[in-house]
């Protein structure tokens, strides 16, 4: 073994005595190789060459900072390897470093401070500036490759799967629950259901009381009516219509509506809501269609409060619908609507003026919606027209830019239930293909409503996507027949009164 060489001392001494320059050094990216069995003087050689110096301060000491972009992970020894020609070349004189004090005993080289220096560099700088050689997939042609991030929903699904198989991942947080619920929803439901949720402004279904509590006290809910596809409840000053969807069993003898069918009805309801906005430059506006206050997708069995309300109504009126005993995973669409009063079938008309106002309001409302959206109701029977009494004398309508005032004679109508309706939103034509429901056209002969369905079929020739304004006219004819044959009211026009007085005077009445 030869005498141990202190390379640091040799470098400093050569600079002091000869004024030579610092050996050239370069930054090289490579892994540290395991040193071969050589003499101790060679074992301290560095596998990375360094180039240039800059002053930095670590732990209060000033020292040369080398190659900040150099990866030094796992380094054990630090030294400078001189070139083959150890004699310094003559260069312009440089500022000399302070000489080593004479008489000072040289100690064996200690590289501990250098090790600490590079550990600090690793911790605070190199991890941000240089990719790790431990991940070779991130290195290519001298550039760092950023791996493509998977779609968010894919990552969340993987998170859910890993969570199920790793029970020791710690307690669940609020964010964890949100992720889990969101992912479960996306895994359980198809695209049409997710589109329906989106149209209702939801990420996942609600339960009944969550949706209804903002409209009334739960104990005040009462059932007020029913239809083939759902139930109607009064919730404070609003009416809630609940329609079960997507189940694999029949409800009230009918196949449940699908999510895509209700999706279109939801969009249609919000579209008709626009007609209630009376703006200065509006071309078509009217108050004839029921105001939609909210629409929610719900899931679960009927709430006990709703069951109680349903049974109380059944005791009084005798329900024609099935008892709402639904399973845990049953889904529904819940329409929260303005309370429009009683349907025409139940409403008592006092006189001819109220009946006339009813017809005029329905006709004007259909005309406005037809002009705005090519709207056709296609199911305007007397159960789908609500009437209420108010103190207003007239109602404003705007038809193709022309303002119209209609006398109310104290009653106001609201058209409801757009399940069979057809509309052109400007982006899409929404309609229900009634060829899929042949029983709709097989009602009893002579029945006004059944005959109207058959007349619609003849007009459209089963092309239900097309625009046929004649269908609206057919339902107006139906309403006139109903008023003349099914409703009784006092005829109160002045002409009629004078005729009655004359006949009384003649003894004919």
Short mmCIF file of C-alpha atoms in Angstrom, two decimals:
data_model
loop_
_atom_site.label_atom_id
_atom_site.label_comp_id
_atom_site.label_asym_id
_atom_site.label_seq_id
_atom_site.Cartn_x
_atom_site.Cartn_y
_atom_site.Cartn_z
CA UNK A 1 0.00 0.00 0.00
CA UNK A 2 1.43 3.40 -1.00
CA UNK A 3 1.22 6.56 0.92
CA UNK A 4 -2.34 7.96 1.14
CA UNK A 5 -2.91 10.91 -1.18
CA UNK A 6 -4.97 13.95 -0.17
CA UNK A 7 -6.37 15.08 -3.50
CA UNK A 8 -8.05 18.19 -2.08
CA UNK A 9 -4.71 19.44 -0.68
CA UNK A 10 -2.95 18.76 -3.97
CA UNK A 11 -5.49 20.77 -5.94
CA UNK A 12 -5.37 23.74 -3.59
CA UNK A 13 -1.57 23.68 -3.39
CA UNK A 14 -1.20 23.64 -7.15
CA UNK A 15 -3.45 26.68 -7.50
CA UNK A 16 -1.54 28.63 -4.87
CA UNK A 17 1.93 27.89 -6.14
CA UNK A 18 1.45 27.83 -9.88
CA UNK A 19 -1.57 30.07 -10.36
CA UNK A 20 -3.04 27.39 -12.58
CA UNK A 21 -6.71 27.15 -13.38
CA UNK A 22 -9.21 24.77 -11.93
CA UNK A 23 -9.37 21.43 -13.73
CA UNK A 24 -12.16 21.31 -16.29
CA UNK A 25 -15.13 19.37 -15.12
CA UNK A 26 -18.35 18.33 -16.87
CA UNK A 27 -21.85 17.25 -15.79
CA UNK A 28 -22.56 13.71 -16.90
CA UNK A 29 -25.79 11.75 -16.28
CA UNK A 30 -24.94 8.16 -15.41
CA UNK A 31 -25.37 5.67 -12.60
CA UNK A 32 -22.55 5.19 -10.07
CA UNK A 33 -20.67 2.00 -10.80
CA UNK A 34 -19.50 -0.34 -8.12
CA UNK A 35 -15.76 0.35 -7.63
CA UNK A 36 -13.36 -2.40 -8.56
CA UNK A 37 -10.73 -3.69 -6.14
CA UNK A 38 -7.94 -1.11 -6.50
CA UNK A 39 -5.58 0.72 -4.24
CA UNK A 40 -7.04 3.02 -1.60
CA UNK A 41 -5.71 6.02 -3.51
CA UNK A 42 -7.82 5.04 -6.52
CA UNK A 43 -10.89 3.96 -4.49
CA UNK A 44 -11.82 7.52 -3.66
CA UNK A 45 -12.14 8.58 -7.30
CA UNK A 46 -15.47 10.10 -8.32
CA UNK A 47 -17.59 8.54 -11.08
CA UNK A 48 -19.20 11.92 -11.87
CA UNK A 49 -17.14 14.82 -13.16
CA UNK A 50 -18.25 18.26 -12.14
CA UNK A 51 -17.93 21.55 -13.96
CA UNK A 52 -17.96 25.13 -12.68
CA UNK A 53 -18.39 26.42 -9.17
CA UNK A 54 -20.82 28.73 -7.43
CA UNK A 55 -20.88 29.81 -3.81
CA UNK A 56 -23.68 28.56 -1.57
CA UNK A 57 -24.15 28.36 2.15
CA UNK A 58 -25.21 25.17 3.91
CA UNK A 59 -25.32 24.74 7.67
CA UNK A 60 -23.63 28.13 8.03
CA UNK A 61 -20.56 27.16 5.99
CA UNK A 62 -19.64 28.60 2.61
CA UNK A 63 -18.53 26.02 0.07
CA UNK A 64 -18.47 25.38 -3.61
CA UNK A 65 -21.81 24.24 -5.09
CA UNK A 66 -21.41 21.79 -7.94
CA UNK A 67 -23.70 20.86 -10.81
CA UNK A 68 -27.09 21.62 -9.28
CA UNK A 69 -28.84 19.64 -11.99
CA UNK A 70 -26.83 16.52 -11.18
CA UNK A 71 -28.56 13.58 -9.58
CA UNK A 72 -26.63 12.39 -6.54
CA UNK A 73 -29.00 9.88 -5.00
CA UNK A 74 -27.21 7.08 -3.13
CA UNK A 75 -23.76 8.62 -3.38
CA UNK A 76 -21.19 7.33 -0.87
CA UNK A 77 -17.89 9.08 -1.75
CA UNK A 78 -17.13 12.49 -3.23
CA UNK A 79 -13.79 13.47 -4.84
CA UNK A 80 -12.29 15.12 -7.90
CA UNK A 81 -10.38 13.03 -10.37
CA UNK A 82 -7.45 14.98 -11.92
CA UNK A 83 -6.65 14.62 -15.59
CA UNK A 84 -3.83 12.34 -16.72
CA UNK A 85 -1.53 15.33 -16.89
CA UNK A 86 -1.42 16.44 -13.29
CA UNK A 87 0.79 19.41 -14.01
CA UNK A 88 -1.26 22.59 -14.26
CA UNK A 89 -1.16 24.38 -17.59
CA UNK A 90 -0.08 28.01 -17.59
CA UNK A 91 -3.07 30.29 -17.68
CA UNK A 92 -3.67 33.93 -16.85
CA UNK A 93 -3.15 34.54 -13.17
CA UNK A 94 -6.21 34.07 -11.02
CA UNK A 95 -7.05 35.21 -7.52
CA UNK A 96 -5.18 32.99 -5.10
CA UNK A 97 -6.92 31.26 -2.29
CA UNK A 98 -5.61 31.73 1.24
CA UNK A 99 -2.57 29.51 1.86
CA UNK A 100 -2.67 26.62 4.28
CA UNK A 101 -1.10 27.66 7.57
CA UNK A 102 2.43 26.28 8.00
CA UNK A 103 3.03 23.66 10.56
CA UNK A 104 -0.51 22.42 10.47
CA UNK A 105 -0.71 18.68 10.60
CA UNK A 106 -2.58 17.22 7.70
CA UNK A 107 -5.35 14.86 8.55
CA UNK A 108 -6.83 12.09 6.53
CA UNK A 109 -9.52 13.33 4.11
CA UNK A 110 -12.98 13.59 5.64
CA UNK A 111 -15.84 13.71 3.16
CA UNK A 112 -18.69 13.89 5.68
CA UNK A 113 -19.44 17.55 4.95
CA UNK A 114 -19.51 16.86 1.24
CA UNK A 115 -21.98 14.04 1.80
CA UNK A 116 -24.22 16.31 3.86
CA UNK A 117 -24.01 18.96 1.16
CA UNK A 118 -25.26 16.64 -1.57
CA UNK A 119 -27.99 15.25 0.68
CA UNK A 120 -29.28 18.81 1.13
CA UNK A 121 -29.15 19.38 -2.62
CA UNK A 122 -31.12 16.17 -3.16
CA UNK A 123 -33.73 17.14 -0.63
CA UNK A 124 -34.43 20.68 -1.80
CA UNK A 125 -33.38 21.11 -5.42
CA UNK A 126 -32.48 18.09 -7.51
CA UNK A 127 -35.77 16.28 -7.04
CA UNK A 128 -37.55 19.15 -8.82
CA UNK A 129 -34.94 19.74 -11.52
CA UNK A 130 -33.89 16.25 -12.54
CA UNK A 131 -35.94 13.08 -13.06
CA UNK A 132 -34.91 10.12 -10.99
CA UNK A 133 -32.74 7.44 -12.68
CA UNK A 134 -34.62 4.94 -10.51
CA UNK A 135 -37.57 5.39 -12.92
CA UNK A 136 -36.01 4.68 -16.33
CA UNK A 137 -39.40 4.98 -18.05
CA UNK A 138 -39.26 8.76 -17.53
CA UNK A 139 -36.01 9.14 -19.47
CA UNK A 140 -35.80 9.35 -23.24
CA UNK A 141 -33.49 11.24 -25.60
CA UNK A 142 -32.45 13.61 -22.83
CA UNK A 143 -36.06 14.80 -22.24
CA UNK A 144 -38.44 14.06 -19.43
CA UNK A 145 -41.60 12.26 -20.57
CA UNK A 146 -44.80 13.09 -18.72
CA UNK A 147 -46.98 9.96 -18.59
CA UNK A 148 -50.55 10.41 -19.86
CA UNK A 149 -53.03 10.77 -17.02
CA UNK A 150 -56.05 8.44 -17.15
CA UNK A 151 -59.57 9.85 -17.22
CA UNK A 152 -60.77 11.02 -13.81
CA UNK A 153 -63.64 8.54 -13.63
CA UNK A 154 -61.22 5.68 -14.44
CA UNK A 155 -58.92 6.74 -11.62
CA UNK A 156 -61.82 7.01 -9.19
CA UNK A 157 -63.06 3.55 -10.16
CA UNK A 158 -59.59 2.12 -9.53
CA UNK A 159 -59.57 3.93 -6.20
CA UNK A 160 -62.88 2.32 -5.24
CA UNK A 161 -61.71 -1.16 -6.23
CA UNK A 162 -58.47 -0.78 -4.28
CA UNK A 163 -60.44 0.50 -1.29
CA UNK A 164 -62.63 -2.60 -1.29
CA UNK A 165 -59.59 -4.89 -1.21
CA UNK A 166 -57.55 -2.80 1.22
CA UNK A 167 -59.46 -2.45 4.47
CA UNK A 168 -56.41 -1.07 6.29
CA UNK A 169 -56.30 2.16 4.31
CA UNK A 170 -57.45 4.19 7.28
CA UNK A 171 -60.75 5.76 8.35
CA UNK A 172 -62.98 7.15 5.62
CA UNK A 173 -63.19 10.92 5.29
CA UNK A 174 -65.95 13.11 3.92
CA UNK A 175 -64.15 13.34 0.58
CA UNK A 176 -63.76 9.57 0.54
CA UNK A 177 -67.50 9.13 1.01
CA UNK A 178 -68.24 11.59 -1.78
CA UNK A 179 -65.94 9.69 -4.14
CA UNK A 180 -67.46 6.37 -3.16
CA UNK A 181 -71.04 7.53 -3.65
CA UNK A 182 -70.23 9.18 -6.96
CA UNK A 183 -68.40 6.14 -8.32
CA UNK A 184 -71.10 3.74 -7.11
CA UNK A 185 -73.70 5.82 -8.96
CA UNK A 186 -71.68 5.72 -12.18
CA UNK A 187 -71.16 1.97 -11.88
CA UNK A 188 -74.79 1.14 -11.09
CA UNK A 189 -76.60 3.25 -13.70
CA UNK A 190 -76.45 3.49 -17.47
CA UNK A 191 -75.89 6.56 -19.60
CA UNK A 192 -79.58 7.44 -20.00
CA UNK A 193 -80.00 7.55 -16.21
CA UNK A 194 -76.88 9.68 -15.82
CA UNK A 195 -78.22 12.07 -18.48
CA UNK A 196 -81.46 12.31 -16.49
CA UNK A 197 -79.51 13.12 -13.33
CA UNK A 198 -77.59 15.81 -15.19
CA UNK A 199 -80.82 17.40 -16.49
CA UNK A 200 -82.04 17.58 -12.88
CA UNK A 201 -78.75 19.11 -11.67
CA UNK A 202 -77.77 16.07 -9.59
CA UNK A 203 -74.71 13.88 -9.16
CA UNK A 204 -76.71 11.07 -7.56
CA UNK A 205 -80.34 10.35 -6.58
CA UNK A 206 -81.87 11.98 -3.51
CA UNK A 207 -84.27 10.50 -1.01
CA UNK A 208 -87.83 11.80 -0.79
CA UNK A 209 -87.54 13.79 2.40
CA UNK A 210 -84.34 15.51 1.25
CA UNK A 211 -86.18 16.77 -1.81
CA UNK A 212 -89.49 17.65 -0.14
CA UNK A 213 -88.32 19.20 3.12
CA UNK A 214 -87.54 22.57 1.49
CA UNK A 215 -91.14 22.91 0.28
CA UNK A 216 -93.12 21.93 3.38
CA UNK A 217 -93.17 20.22 6.74
CA UNK A 218 -93.22 16.46 6.05
CA UNK A 219 -96.22 15.87 8.33
CA UNK A 220 -98.35 18.22 6.21
CA UNK A 221 -98.06 16.14 3.00
CA UNK A 222 -101.37 14.80 1.69
CA UNK A 223 -102.29 12.91 -1.45
CA UNK A 224 -104.55 14.84 -3.82
CA UNK A 225 -104.75 12.66 -6.93
CA UNK A 226 -103.34 9.84 -9.01
CA UNK A 227 -102.64 8.78 -12.56
CA UNK A 228 -101.64 5.66 -14.44
CA UNK A 229 -97.93 6.37 -14.10
CA UNK A 230 -97.73 8.06 -10.70
CA UNK A 231 -99.17 9.77 -7.64
CA UNK A 232 -99.80 13.43 -6.82
CA UNK A 233 -99.27 14.95 -3.35
CA UNK A 234 -99.75 18.45 -1.98
CA UNK A 235 -96.55 19.74 -0.39
CA UNK A 236 -97.28 23.11 1.16
CA UNK A 237 -98.22 25.51 -1.64
CA UNK A 238 -96.80 23.14 -4.28
CA UNK A 239 -97.86 19.86 -5.86
CA UNK A 240 -95.49 16.92 -6.15
CA UNK A 241 -95.93 14.31 -8.89
CA UNK A 242 -93.95 11.09 -8.31
CA UNK A 243 -93.35 8.74 -11.26
CA UNK A 244 -91.52 5.40 -10.73
CA UNK A 245 -88.99 4.61 -13.48
CA UNK A 246 -86.67 1.88 -14.74
CA UNK A 247 -88.14 -0.92 -12.61
CA UNK A 248 -88.46 -4.44 -14.01
CA UNK A 249 -92.06 -4.92 -12.80
CA UNK A 250 -95.38 -3.34 -13.74
CA UNK A 251 -96.92 -0.50 -11.75
CA UNK A 252 -100.70 0.00 -11.95
CA UNK A 253 -100.75 -2.59 -14.73
CA UNK A 254 -98.29 -0.64 -16.91
CA UNK A 255 -94.61 -1.05 -17.75
CA UNK A 256 -92.61 1.59 -15.91
CA UNK A 257 -91.35 4.60 -17.84
CA UNK A 258 -87.69 4.53 -18.80
CA UNK A 259 -85.10 7.13 -17.85
CA UNK A 260 -84.73 8.40 -21.42
CA UNK A 261 -88.49 9.06 -21.67
CA UNK A 262 -88.50 11.07 -18.46
CA UNK A 263 -85.32 12.85 -19.51
CA UNK A 264 -87.18 14.33 -22.46
CA UNK A 265 -90.15 15.30 -20.30
CA UNK A 266 -87.80 17.06 -17.87
CA UNK A 267 -86.24 19.12 -20.66
CA UNK A 268 -89.68 19.85 -22.10
CA UNK A 269 -90.94 21.11 -18.73
CA UNK A 270 -88.00 23.47 -18.31
CA UNK A 271 -88.43 24.68 -21.90
CA UNK A 272 -92.10 25.55 -21.40
CA UNK A 273 -91.12 27.37 -18.22
CA UNK A 274 -89.42 29.94 -20.47
CA UNK A 275 -92.84 31.04 -21.77
CA UNK A 276 -93.64 32.40 -18.31
CA UNK A 277 -90.84 34.98 -18.57
CA UNK A 278 -92.44 38.20 -19.79
CA UNK A 279 -89.55 40.22 -21.16
CA UNK A 280 -89.78 43.49 -23.05
CA UNK A 281 -88.68 41.99 -26.35
CA UNK A 282 -90.33 38.59 -25.92
CA UNK A 283 -91.95 37.24 -29.06
CA UNK A 284 -94.03 34.53 -27.36
CA UNK A 285 -95.10 34.48 -23.71
CA UNK A 286 -98.04 33.16 -21.69
CA UNK A 287 -98.96 31.95 -18.19
CA UNK A 288 -101.03 29.00 -19.46
CA UNK A 289 -98.53 26.22 -18.65
CA UNK A 290 -97.93 25.07 -15.10
CA UNK A 291 -94.81 26.51 -13.47
CA UNK A 292 -92.15 23.88 -12.74
CA UNK A 293 -90.43 24.70 -9.44
CA UNK A 294 -88.07 21.74 -9.17
CA UNK A 295 -87.41 18.27 -10.59
CA UNK A 296 -85.46 15.62 -8.72
CA UNK A 297 -84.44 12.00 -9.23
CA UNK A 298 -85.09 9.96 -6.07
CA UNK A 299 -84.29 6.41 -5.05
CA UNK A 300 -85.51 4.05 -2.33
CA UNK A 301 -88.83 2.84 -0.96
CA UNK A 302 -91.73 5.22 -0.43
CA UNK A 303 -91.19 7.24 2.72
CA UNK A 304 -93.59 6.25 5.58
CA UNK A 305 -95.10 9.74 5.47
CA UNK A 306 -95.99 9.26 1.80
CA UNK A 307 -97.38 5.78 2.54
CA UNK A 308 -99.59 7.25 5.26
CA UNK A 309 -100.89 9.97 2.93
CA UNK A 310 -101.58 7.41 0.20
CA UNK A 311 -103.54 5.12 2.54
CA UNK A 312 -105.61 7.99 3.92
CA UNK A 313 -106.61 9.00 0.39
CA UNK A 314 -107.40 5.35 -0.43
CA UNK A 315 -109.73 5.13 2.58
CA UNK A 316 -111.67 8.19 1.40
CA UNK A 317 -111.73 7.72 -2.37
CA UNK A 318 -110.75 4.16 -3.13
CA UNK A 319 -107.52 4.18 -5.13
CA UNK A 320 -107.33 2.53 -8.53
CA UNK A 321 -103.53 2.34 -8.27
CA UNK A 322 -101.34 -0.32 -6.68
CA UNK A 323 -100.18 0.21 -3.12
CA UNK A 324 -96.75 1.96 -3.39
CA UNK A 325 -94.75 -0.86 -1.79
CA UNK A 326 -91.51 -0.35 -3.72
CA UNK A 327 -88.09 -2.02 -3.20
CA UNK A 328 -84.91 -0.37 -1.94
CA UNK A 329 -83.41 0.30 -5.37
CA UNK A 330 -86.54 1.71 -7.03
CA UNK A 331 -85.98 5.04 -8.77
CA UNK A 332 -88.42 7.88 -9.43
CA UNK A 333 -88.67 11.28 -11.03
CA UNK A 334 -90.34 13.82 -8.75
CA UNK A 335 -91.83 16.93 -10.36
CA UNK A 336 -92.48 19.81 -7.95
CA UNK A 337 -95.03 22.12 -9.56
CA UNK A 338 -96.95 25.23 -8.69
CA UNK A 339 -100.38 24.46 -7.25
CA UNK A 340 -102.66 25.09 -10.22
CA UNK A 341 -105.97 24.25 -8.53
CA UNK A 342 -108.45 21.48 -9.39
CA UNK A 343 -108.68 19.63 -12.69
CA UNK A 344 -111.53 20.42 -15.04
CA UNK A 345 -113.25 17.15 -14.23
CA UNK A 346 -113.65 18.22 -10.58
CA UNK A 347 -113.87 22.00 -10.93
CA UNK A 348 -117.36 23.55 -10.73
CA UNK A 349 -117.89 26.16 -13.43
CA UNK A 350 -120.35 28.80 -12.25
CA UNK A 351 -121.36 30.30 -15.56
CA UNK A 352 -120.83 30.52 -19.30
CA UNK A 353 -118.21 33.29 -18.99
CA UNK A 354 -115.93 31.02 -16.95
CA UNK A 355 -116.32 28.24 -19.52
CA UNK A 356 -115.63 30.67 -22.37
CA UNK A 357 -112.53 32.08 -20.62
CA UNK A 358 -111.30 28.52 -20.08
CA UNK A 359 -111.48 27.78 -23.82
CA UNK A 360 -109.88 31.08 -24.81
CA UNK A 361 -106.97 30.67 -22.36
CA UNK A 362 -106.27 27.09 -23.52
CA UNK A 363 -106.46 28.10 -27.18
CA UNK A 364 -104.15 31.11 -26.71
CA UNK A 365 -101.68 29.07 -24.66
CA UNK A 366 -101.44 26.35 -27.32
CA UNK A 367 -101.03 28.99 -30.03
CA UNK A 368 -98.15 30.68 -28.19
CA UNK A 369 -96.33 27.39 -27.49
CA UNK A 370 -96.89 26.25 -31.06
CA UNK A 371 -95.39 29.47 -32.42
CA UNK A 372 -92.43 29.32 -30.04
CA UNK A 373 -91.56 25.61 -30.07
CA UNK A 374 -93.88 23.78 -32.51
CA UNK A 375 -95.48 22.41 -29.37
CA UNK A 376 -98.25 19.79 -29.40
CA UNK A 377 -99.70 18.52 -26.14
CA UNK A 378 -101.29 15.34 -27.58
CA UNK A 379 -103.01 14.40 -24.32
CA UNK A 380 -105.12 17.40 -23.29
CA UNK A 381 -108.00 15.61 -21.59
CA UNK A 382 -109.97 17.23 -18.80
CA UNK A 383 -107.68 15.81 -16.14
CA UNK A 384 -104.73 17.76 -17.55
CA UNK A 385 -106.31 21.22 -17.30
CA UNK A 386 -106.27 22.79 -13.84
CA UNK A 387 -108.40 25.77 -12.81
CA UNK A 388 -108.16 28.14 -9.88
CA UNK A 389 -109.99 31.31 -8.91
CA UNK A 390 -108.19 34.62 -8.50
CA UNK A 391 -108.89 38.32 -8.43
CA UNK A 392 -107.21 39.20 -11.71
CA UNK A 393 -109.44 40.55 -14.48
CA UNK A 394 -107.10 39.87 -17.40
CA UNK A 395 -104.01 37.80 -18.24
CA UNK A 396 -101.23 38.92 -20.62
CA UNK A 397 -100.30 36.84 -23.68
CA UNK A 398 -97.72 37.65 -26.38
CA UNK A 399 -98.14 35.85 -29.70
CA UNK A 400 -95.43 36.44 -32.29
CA UNK A 401 -94.69 39.85 -30.81
CA UNK A 402 -98.32 40.92 -30.50
CA UNK A 403 -99.61 41.59 -26.96
CA UNK A 404 -103.05 40.26 -26.06
CA UNK A 405 -105.09 40.62 -22.87
CA UNK A 406 -107.60 37.87 -22.13
CA UNK A 407 -110.47 38.33 -19.71
CA UNK A 408 -110.41 35.74 -16.94
CA UNK A 409 -113.84 36.27 -15.33
CA UNK A 410 -112.10 35.18 -12.12
CA UNK A 411 -110.58 31.86 -13.29
CA UNK A 412 -107.10 30.94 -14.48
CA UNK A 413 -106.07 27.74 -16.22
CA UNK A 414 -102.82 25.73 -16.02
CA UNK A 415 -101.97 23.01 -18.55
CA UNK A 416 -100.09 20.05 -17.04
CA UNK A 417 -98.64 16.61 -17.89
CA UNK A 418 -96.36 16.66 -20.93
CA UNK A 419 -95.65 12.90 -21.08
CA UNK A 420 -97.00 12.48 -24.63
CA UNK A 421 -96.10 15.97 -25.85
CA UNK A 422 -93.94 16.94 -28.80
CA UNK A 423 -91.65 20.01 -28.87
CA UNK A 424 -88.81 21.50 -30.89
CA UNK A 425 -86.34 23.10 -28.46
CA UNK A 426 -84.23 24.54 -31.26
CA UNK A 427 -81.54 21.95 -30.61
CA UNK A 428 -83.58 18.77 -30.64
CA UNK A 429 -87.10 17.52 -31.34
CA UNK A 430 -88.54 15.75 -28.30
CA UNK A 431 -91.50 13.42 -28.75
CA UNK A 432 -92.91 10.10 -27.59
CA UNK A 433 -93.35 7.46 -30.26
CA UNK A 434 -96.92 6.38 -29.56
CA UNK A 435 -96.66 3.39 -31.89
CA UNK A 436 -95.02 1.66 -28.93
CA UNK A 437 -98.32 1.97 -26.99
CA UNK A 438 -101.00 0.42 -29.25
CA UNK A 439 -103.49 0.09 -26.35
CA UNK A 440 -103.77 3.89 -26.26
CA UNK A 441 -105.85 3.71 -29.45
CA UNK A 442 -108.12 0.84 -28.40
CA UNK A 443 -110.43 2.69 -26.02
CA UNK A 444 -114.20 2.28 -26.13
CA UNK A 445 -116.02 3.56 -29.18
CA UNK A 446 -117.92 6.76 -28.61
CA UNK A 447 -115.66 7.84 -25.74
CA UNK A 448 -114.50 11.41 -26.46
CA UNK A 449 -110.96 10.88 -25.18
CA UNK A 450 -110.42 7.52 -26.91
CA UNK A 451 -111.78 8.89 -30.19
CA UNK A 452 -109.37 11.83 -30.00
CA UNK A 453 -106.38 9.49 -29.72
CA UNK A 454 -107.54 7.62 -32.82
CA UNK A 455 -108.04 10.87 -34.73
CA UNK A 456 -104.47 11.91 -33.80
CA UNK A 457 -103.16 8.61 -35.15
CA UNK A 458 -104.94 9.24 -38.44
CA UNK A 459 -103.57 12.79 -38.71
CA UNK A 460 -99.95 11.84 -37.97
CA UNK A 461 -100.04 8.50 -39.80
CA UNK A 462 -97.86 7.21 -36.96
CA UNK A 463 -95.08 9.69 -37.77
CA UNK A 464 -94.99 11.11 -34.24
CA UNK A 465 -91.76 13.04 -34.70
CA UNK A 466 -93.37 15.33 -37.26
CA UNK A 467 -95.14 18.63 -36.57
CA UNK A 468 -98.93 18.40 -36.89
CA UNK A 469 -100.69 21.46 -35.45
CA UNK A 470 -103.97 19.70 -36.21
CA UNK A 471 -103.50 17.59 -33.04
CA UNK A 472 -103.96 20.72 -30.91
CA UNK A 473 -107.18 21.51 -32.76
CA UNK A 474 -108.47 17.97 -32.10
CA UNK A 475 -108.05 18.48 -28.36
CA UNK A 476 -109.81 21.86 -28.48
CA UNK A 477 -112.76 20.13 -30.18
CA UNK A 478 -112.66 17.51 -27.42
CA UNK A 479 -112.84 20.28 -24.76
CA UNK A 480 -115.88 21.88 -26.42
CA UNK A 481 -117.62 18.49 -26.44
CA UNK A 482 -116.76 17.95 -22.76
CA UNK A 483 -118.12 21.38 -21.77
CA UNK A 484 -121.33 20.75 -23.66
CA UNK A 485 -121.93 17.16 -22.58
CA UNK A 486 -120.09 16.55 -19.30
CA UNK A 487 -120.14 19.89 -17.49
CA UNK A 488 -123.13 21.81 -16.21
CA UNK A 489 -122.98 25.52 -15.54
CA UNK A 490 -125.33 28.49 -15.49
CA UNK A 491 -125.53 30.35 -18.77
CA UNK A 492 -125.05 33.98 -17.77
CA UNK A 493 -124.65 35.96 -21.01
CA UNK A 494 -126.89 39.06 -21.31
CA UNK A 495 -128.59 37.72 -24.41
CA UNK A 496 -129.47 34.50 -22.66
CA UNK A 497 -130.82 36.40 -19.63
CA UNK A 498 -133.13 38.55 -21.79
CA UNK A 499 -134.50 35.46 -23.52
CA UNK A 500 -135.21 33.81 -20.19
CA UNK A 501 -137.04 36.89 -18.84
CA UNK A 502 -139.21 37.10 -21.97
CA UNK A 503 -140.18 33.44 -21.71
CA UNK A 504 -141.03 33.84 -18.03
CA UNK A 505 -143.30 36.77 -18.87
CA UNK A 506 -145.07 34.61 -21.46
CA UNK A 507 -145.48 31.77 -18.98
CA UNK A 508 -143.30 29.38 -20.97
CA UNK A 509 -140.67 28.83 -18.30
#
